[in-house]
């Protein structure tokens, strides 16, 4: 039993497979409310396990006092799963933890990610980039890939962290990792691969002295960040320009459609009858009848014929 103040948590037995992510997924509901996989909602799955087993897995996992035990278990099982699942689970786990506890988790899980088969025992003192290197061997591509993977993990876990918090985490990790300059560079370049210039500059102001970053390395990474800024600004301007062009084209289409509709109405409106006598061929029988009727009425009103009835009768 592990105690935390007045609370006691039951430490899971190694015989149980509840640490397995596949086991956690089985506790998800059959009918998901969204298209997201069941494993993405780690908190809900752990709470369902608590309900089924009448346990307190959720509270035990979220308690930072248990970080050493949790880190040991995760080191054993986490690397059996793809990176997206590792990131998803750790985001939930460390969401309310201190930087120090997060560093413990990252150190345990990534301990064997960038180990060369010919690696020598690590020195106790942290490595500094401004220290001359005597190694003449070419960089191990497997180690560089492992450092890039570690950088990806830290980048995704710290998306909403401040630069100062990230620098604190990297400083703690530097006490364990990066015995070679190229290893640290591979980690840092992946970590900051989507940062803008201001964020990277602020990060360097916190961490460069602790890591002993070479001036040329910082300049190179800042130049890349500046190019990213310019590329994003250019893309934003292109999108805005395309949006204005689309709006203008839509306005032109609306004007043309309005004019077409007006022309259609003019073509479909009936023409007014004319009482002017024209050619017989153009006016036709109807026009001739109208003219004849008007003539008869005129004669009746003027009384030009003796048998016609006057319009008004004197009383």
Tab-separated table of C-alpha atoms in Angstrom:
chain	number	residue	atom	x	y	z
A	1	UNK	CA	0.000	0.000	0.000
A	2	UNK	CA	1.210	3.521	-0.829
A	3	UNK	CA	0.023	6.354	1.380
A	4	UNK	CA	-0.383	10.042	0.581
A	5	UNK	CA	-1.581	11.966	3.638
A	6	UNK	CA	-4.880	10.483	4.674
A	7	UNK	CA	-5.311	8.588	1.414
A	8	UNK	CA	-4.084	5.090	0.709
A	9	UNK	CA	-3.715	3.604	-2.732
A	10	UNK	CA	-3.347	-0.045	-3.628
A	11	UNK	CA	-0.211	-0.623	-5.670
A	12	UNK	CA	-1.102	-2.773	-8.686
A	13	UNK	CA	0.251	-6.273	-8.722
A	14	UNK	CA	2.662	-7.250	-11.482
A	15	UNK	CA	0.426	-10.251	-12.099
A	16	UNK	CA	-2.331	-7.963	-13.340
A	17	UNK	CA	-2.218	-6.747	-16.903
A	18	UNK	CA	-4.151	-3.548	-16.247
A	19	UNK	CA	-1.048	-1.561	-17.207
A	20	UNK	CA	-1.444	-2.884	-20.723
A	21	UNK	CA	-3.007	-0.294	-23.008
A	22	UNK	CA	-4.917	-3.006	-24.868
A	23	UNK	CA	-6.443	-4.020	-21.561
A	24	UNK	CA	-7.492	-0.414	-20.933
A	25	UNK	CA	-9.131	-0.164	-24.328
A	26	UNK	CA	-11.388	-3.115	-23.499
A	27	UNK	CA	-13.052	-0.966	-20.852
A	28	UNK	CA	-14.205	1.579	-23.423
A	29	UNK	CA	-17.856	1.709	-24.415
A	30	UNK	CA	-18.875	-0.250	-27.477
A	31	UNK	CA	-20.638	2.728	-29.029
A	32	UNK	CA	-18.226	5.627	-29.172
A	33	UNK	CA	-19.686	9.129	-29.179
A	34	UNK	CA	-17.141	10.258	-31.764
A	35	UNK	CA	-14.924	8.817	-34.448
A	36	UNK	CA	-11.849	8.954	-32.166
A	37	UNK	CA	-10.338	5.615	-31.108
A	38	UNK	CA	-11.170	4.425	-27.584
A	39	UNK	CA	-7.532	4.552	-26.462
A	40	UNK	CA	-7.395	8.340	-26.822
A	41	UNK	CA	-9.585	8.949	-23.766
A	42	UNK	CA	-7.155	7.594	-21.181
A	43	UNK	CA	-8.859	9.209	-18.198
A	44	UNK	CA	-12.283	7.776	-19.016
A	45	UNK	CA	-10.833	4.281	-19.492
A	46	UNK	CA	-9.027	4.387	-16.134
A	47	UNK	CA	-12.197	5.567	-14.388
A	48	UNK	CA	-14.131	2.650	-15.896
A	49	UNK	CA	-11.491	0.297	-14.506
A	50	UNK	CA	-11.945	1.896	-11.090
A	51	UNK	CA	-15.671	1.245	-11.332
A	52	UNK	CA	-15.270	-2.391	-12.391
A	53	UNK	CA	-12.553	-3.292	-9.881
A	54	UNK	CA	-13.709	-0.990	-7.069
A	55	UNK	CA	-10.183	0.432	-7.094
A	56	UNK	CA	-8.484	3.834	-7.248
A	57	UNK	CA	-6.196	3.491	-10.239
A	58	UNK	CA	-6.993	7.021	-11.391
A	59	UNK	CA	-5.964	8.696	-8.159
A	60	UNK	CA	-2.892	6.496	-7.819
A	61	UNK	CA	-1.653	7.288	-11.307
A	62	UNK	CA	-2.214	11.022	-11.018
A	63	UNK	CA	-0.394	11.235	-7.681
A	64	UNK	CA	3.135	12.581	-8.182
A	65	UNK	CA	4.356	10.782	-5.070
A	66	UNK	CA	4.180	7.575	-7.111
A	67	UNK	CA	6.231	8.914	-10.014
A	68	UNK	CA	9.186	6.564	-9.479
A	69	UNK	CA	7.002	3.434	-9.522
A	70	UNK	CA	4.936	4.708	-12.450
A	71	UNK	CA	8.073	5.551	-14.427
A	72	UNK	CA	9.467	2.051	-13.861
A	73	UNK	CA	6.278	0.404	-15.105
A	74	UNK	CA	6.038	2.723	-18.118
A	75	UNK	CA	9.651	2.081	-19.063
A	76	UNK	CA	8.804	-1.598	-19.307
A	77	UNK	CA	5.624	-1.321	-21.401
A	78	UNK	CA	5.484	2.088	-23.092
A	79	UNK	CA	7.915	1.270	-25.877
A	80	UNK	CA	5.704	-1.597	-27.021
A	81	UNK	CA	3.339	0.989	-28.549
A	82	UNK	CA	3.650	3.555	-31.354
A	83	UNK	CA	4.688	7.111	-30.630
A	84	UNK	CA	1.213	8.627	-30.941
A	85	UNK	CA	-0.131	6.390	-28.158
A	86	UNK	CA	2.839	7.105	-25.907
A	87	UNK	CA	2.357	10.843	-26.357
A	88	UNK	CA	-1.385	10.597	-25.783
A	89	UNK	CA	-0.994	8.654	-22.521
A	90	UNK	CA	1.793	10.861	-21.159
A	91	UNK	CA	-0.127	14.043	-21.929
A	92	UNK	CA	-2.923	12.833	-19.697
A	93	UNK	CA	-0.530	11.568	-17.019
A	94	UNK	CA	1.624	14.701	-16.605
A	95	UNK	CA	-1.052	17.303	-17.374
A	96	UNK	CA	-1.016	18.650	-13.787
A	97	UNK	CA	2.471	17.532	-12.703
A	98	UNK	CA	5.517	19.592	-11.901
A	99	UNK	CA	8.406	19.832	-14.347
A	100	UNK	CA	10.590	17.673	-12.095
A	101	UNK	CA	8.130	14.764	-12.181
A	102	UNK	CA	7.757	15.038	-15.938
A	103	UNK	CA	11.538	14.870	-16.293
A	104	UNK	CA	11.585	11.592	-14.323
A	105	UNK	CA	8.994	10.059	-16.667
A	106	UNK	CA	10.797	11.201	-19.828
A	107	UNK	CA	14.174	9.945	-18.565
A	108	UNK	CA	12.811	6.466	-17.819
A	109	UNK	CA	10.785	6.022	-21.005
A	110	UNK	CA	13.503	7.310	-23.358
A	111	UNK	CA	16.455	5.787	-21.502
A	112	UNK	CA	17.252	3.325	-24.307
A	113	UNK	CA	16.104	5.329	-27.302
A	114	UNK	CA	19.537	6.671	-28.250
A	115	UNK	CA	22.046	4.113	-27.025
A	116	UNK	CA	24.808	3.032	-29.371
A	117	UNK	CA	25.932	-0.610	-29.241
A	118	UNK	CA	29.489	0.619	-28.741
A	119	UNK	CA	28.596	3.255	-26.153
A	120	UNK	CA	30.872	3.734	-23.147
A	121	UNK	CA	29.572	4.282	-19.626
A	122	UNK	CA	28.239	7.828	-19.268
A	123	UNK	CA	30.330	10.288	-17.303
A	124	UNK	CA	28.888	11.706	-14.131
A	125	UNK	CA	29.438	15.339	-15.177
A	126	UNK	CA	27.001	16.860	-17.687
A	127	UNK	CA	28.254	17.400	-21.199
A	128	UNK	CA	28.880	20.931	-22.468
A	129	UNK	CA	29.025	21.907	-26.111
A	130	UNK	CA	31.947	24.243	-25.538
A	131	UNK	CA	34.120	21.364	-24.304
A	132	UNK	CA	36.546	20.077	-26.985
A	133	UNK	CA	35.689	16.604	-28.249
A	134	UNK	CA	38.303	13.959	-28.924
A	135	UNK	CA	36.058	11.399	-30.542
A	136	UNK	CA	36.904	10.883	-34.211
A	137	UNK	CA	34.140	8.404	-34.966
A	138	UNK	CA	31.337	9.324	-37.335
A	139	UNK	CA	27.941	10.082	-35.691
A	140	UNK	CA	25.857	6.973	-35.128
A	141	UNK	CA	22.736	7.365	-37.272
A	142	UNK	CA	20.712	5.145	-34.935
A	143	UNK	CA	21.619	7.361	-31.982
A	144	UNK	CA	20.740	10.513	-33.901
A	145	UNK	CA	17.389	8.994	-34.845
A	146	UNK	CA	16.766	8.132	-31.193
A	147	UNK	CA	17.578	11.705	-30.142
A	148	UNK	CA	15.214	13.042	-32.773
A	149	UNK	CA	12.531	10.730	-31.420
A	150	UNK	CA	13.185	11.992	-27.897
A	151	UNK	CA	12.933	15.573	-29.172
A	152	UNK	CA	9.582	14.783	-30.782
A	153	UNK	CA	8.230	13.361	-27.521
A	154	UNK	CA	9.309	16.394	-25.493
A	155	UNK	CA	7.975	18.777	-28.141
A	156	UNK	CA	4.527	17.191	-28.111
A	157	UNK	CA	4.364	16.982	-24.315
A	158	UNK	CA	5.248	20.661	-23.922
A	159	UNK	CA	3.036	22.215	-26.605
A	160	UNK	CA	1.319	24.511	-24.098
A	161	UNK	CA	4.333	25.077	-21.812
A	162	UNK	CA	6.206	28.331	-21.422
A	163	UNK	CA	9.754	28.669	-22.747
A	164	UNK	CA	11.056	28.811	-19.198
A	165	UNK	CA	9.378	25.506	-18.268
A	166	UNK	CA	10.712	23.788	-21.386
A	167	UNK	CA	14.196	25.099	-20.675
A	168	UNK	CA	13.927	23.751	-17.132
A	169	UNK	CA	12.920	20.318	-18.416
A	170	UNK	CA	15.713	20.219	-21.012
A	171	UNK	CA	18.221	21.276	-18.356
A	172	UNK	CA	17.163	18.361	-16.148
A	173	UNK	CA	17.408	15.915	-19.037
A	174	UNK	CA	20.887	17.210	-19.868
A	175	UNK	CA	22.129	15.771	-16.577
A	176	UNK	CA	21.509	12.281	-18.008
A	177	UNK	CA	21.678	12.472	-21.799
A	178	UNK	CA	23.746	13.971	-24.633
A	179	UNK	CA	27.305	12.869	-24.184
A	180	UNK	CA	28.077	14.157	-27.696
A	181	UNK	CA	27.506	17.530	-29.307
A	182	UNK	CA	25.788	16.010	-32.346
A	183	UNK	CA	23.340	14.135	-30.098
A	184	UNK	CA	22.187	17.311	-28.375
A	185	UNK	CA	21.880	19.112	-31.696
A	186	UNK	CA	19.685	16.334	-33.098
A	187	UNK	CA	17.439	16.555	-30.032
A	188	UNK	CA	17.193	20.357	-30.075
A	189	UNK	CA	16.552	20.663	-33.807
A	190	UNK	CA	13.588	18.295	-33.535
A	191	UNK	CA	12.327	19.951	-30.360
A	192	UNK	CA	12.171	23.407	-31.950
A	193	UNK	CA	11.334	22.312	-35.503
A	194	UNK	CA	7.988	24.174	-35.525
A	195	UNK	CA	8.871	27.134	-33.264
A	196	UNK	CA	8.880	30.710	-34.427
A	197	UNK	CA	11.826	33.064	-34.025
A	198	UNK	CA	10.611	34.795	-30.845
A	199	UNK	CA	9.883	31.543	-29.005
A	200	UNK	CA	13.248	30.057	-29.925
A	201	UNK	CA	15.121	33.202	-28.972
A	202	UNK	CA	13.408	33.247	-25.586
A	203	UNK	CA	14.217	29.567	-25.068
A	204	UNK	CA	17.906	30.146	-25.788
A	205	UNK	CA	18.010	32.987	-23.290
A	206	UNK	CA	17.102	30.472	-20.566
A	207	UNK	CA	19.040	27.384	-21.585
A	208	UNK	CA	22.087	28.295	-23.688
A	209	UNK	CA	24.371	29.036	-20.757
A	210	UNK	CA	23.435	25.813	-18.972
A	211	UNK	CA	24.039	23.683	-22.057
A	212	UNK	CA	27.022	25.690	-23.229
A	213	UNK	CA	25.546	26.046	-26.699
A	214	UNK	CA	27.964	27.074	-29.385
A	215	UNK	CA	27.242	30.428	-30.989
A	216	UNK	CA	27.199	28.932	-34.479
A	217	UNK	CA	24.604	26.349	-33.462
A	218	UNK	CA	22.299	29.019	-32.071
A	219	UNK	CA	22.719	31.223	-35.141
A	220	UNK	CA	21.944	28.316	-37.465
A	221	UNK	CA	18.778	27.373	-35.581
A	222	UNK	CA	17.633	30.993	-35.315
A	223	UNK	CA	18.130	31.424	-39.054
A	224	UNK	CA	15.934	28.402	-39.680
A	225	UNK	CA	13.275	29.857	-37.362
A	226	UNK	CA	13.447	33.176	-39.233
A	227	UNK	CA	12.931	31.343	-42.524
A	228	UNK	CA	9.912	29.564	-41.025
A	229	UNK	CA	8.499	32.926	-39.988
A	230	UNK	CA	8.963	34.298	-43.508
A	231	UNK	CA	7.416	31.192	-45.058
A	232	UNK	CA	4.388	31.353	-42.768
A	233	UNK	CA	3.932	35.063	-43.458
A	234	UNK	CA	4.134	34.454	-47.203
A	235	UNK	CA	1.596	31.638	-46.953
A	236	UNK	CA	-0.729	33.821	-44.895
A	237	UNK	CA	-0.516	36.621	-47.455
A	238	UNK	CA	-1.207	34.182	-50.287
A	239	UNK	CA	-4.282	32.878	-48.505
A	240	UNK	CA	-5.550	36.387	-47.837
A	241	UNK	CA	-4.967	37.344	-51.470
A	242	UNK	CA	-6.783	34.217	-52.648
A	243	UNK	CA	-9.647	35.015	-50.301
A	244	UNK	CA	-9.970	38.562	-51.638
A	245	UNK	CA	-9.854	37.273	-55.215
A	246	UNK	CA	-12.588	34.755	-54.462
A	247	UNK	CA	-14.735	37.451	-52.854
A	248	UNK	CA	-14.255	39.751	-55.855
A	249	UNK	CA	-15.091	36.932	-58.269
A	250	UNK	CA	-18.193	36.113	-56.265
A	251	UNK	CA	-19.227	39.789	-56.400
A	252	UNK	CA	-18.737	39.881	-60.189
A	253	UNK	CA	-20.794	36.718	-60.594
A	254	UNK	CA	-23.571	38.222	-58.485
A	255	UNK	CA	-23.598	41.362	-60.666
A	256	UNK	CA	-23.727	39.322	-63.877
A	257	UNK	CA	-26.515	37.138	-62.513
A	258	UNK	CA	-28.474	40.242	-61.516
A	259	UNK	CA	-28.089	41.722	-64.991
A	260	UNK	CA	-29.124	38.422	-66.611
A	261	UNK	CA	-32.217	38.237	-64.408
A	262	UNK	CA	-33.136	41.816	-65.332
A	263	UNK	CA	-32.753	41.069	-69.020
A	264	UNK	CA	-34.886	37.957	-68.683
A	265	UNK	CA	-37.677	39.951	-66.998
A	266	UNK	CA	-37.596	42.537	-69.792
A	267	UNK	CA	-37.837	39.817	-72.415
A	268	UNK	CA	-40.807	38.139	-70.720
A	269	UNK	CA	-42.906	41.292	-69.980
A	270	UNK	CA	-45.945	41.590	-72.422
A	271	UNK	CA	-45.809	44.455	-74.940
A	272	UNK	CA	-48.527	47.218	-74.695
A	273	UNK	CA	-51.290	47.207	-77.303
A	274	UNK	CA	-51.118	50.055	-79.804
A	275	UNK	CA	-54.327	51.604	-81.263
A	276	UNK	CA	-52.416	53.136	-84.130
A	277	UNK	CA	-53.572	51.685	-87.406
A	278	UNK	CA	-50.719	50.194	-89.289
A	279	UNK	CA	-50.371	47.863	-92.156
A	280	UNK	CA	-52.909	45.091	-92.220
A	281	UNK	CA	-50.181	42.518	-92.388
A	282	UNK	CA	-48.491	43.839	-89.220
A	283	UNK	CA	-51.577	44.595	-87.105
A	284	UNK	CA	-53.590	41.571	-88.036
A	285	UNK	CA	-57.359	40.898	-87.627
A	286	UNK	CA	-57.414	41.786	-83.928
A	287	UNK	CA	-56.073	45.263	-84.536
A	288	UNK	CA	-58.533	45.804	-87.397
A	289	UNK	CA	-61.422	44.816	-85.156
A	290	UNK	CA	-60.354	47.222	-82.427
A	291	UNK	CA	-60.137	50.117	-84.908
A	292	UNK	CA	-63.538	49.247	-86.404
A	293	UNK	CA	-65.174	49.206	-82.961
A	294	UNK	CA	-63.716	52.583	-82.058
A	295	UNK	CA	-65.061	54.066	-85.316
A	296	UNK	CA	-68.584	52.756	-84.641
A	297	UNK	CA	-68.591	54.229	-81.134
A	298	UNK	CA	-67.440	57.578	-82.475
A	299	UNK	CA	-70.258	57.708	-84.966
A	300	UNK	CA	-72.807	56.819	-82.302
A	301	UNK	CA	-71.620	59.568	-79.943
A	302	UNK	CA	-71.669	62.344	-82.608
A	303	UNK	CA	-75.019	61.292	-83.931
A	304	UNK	CA	-73.887	61.296	-87.540
A	305	UNK	CA	-76.589	58.673	-88.419
A	306	UNK	CA	-80.311	59.416	-87.975
A	307	UNK	CA	-81.177	56.144	-86.284
A	308	UNK	CA	-78.457	56.450	-83.638
A	309	UNK	CA	-79.365	56.793	-80.007
A	310	UNK	CA	-77.931	59.944	-78.341
A	311	UNK	CA	-75.638	59.591	-75.378
A	312	UNK	CA	-77.787	61.796	-73.119
A	313	UNK	CA	-81.606	62.130	-72.938
A	314	UNK	CA	-83.171	65.378	-71.811
A	315	UNK	CA	-85.835	65.022	-69.192
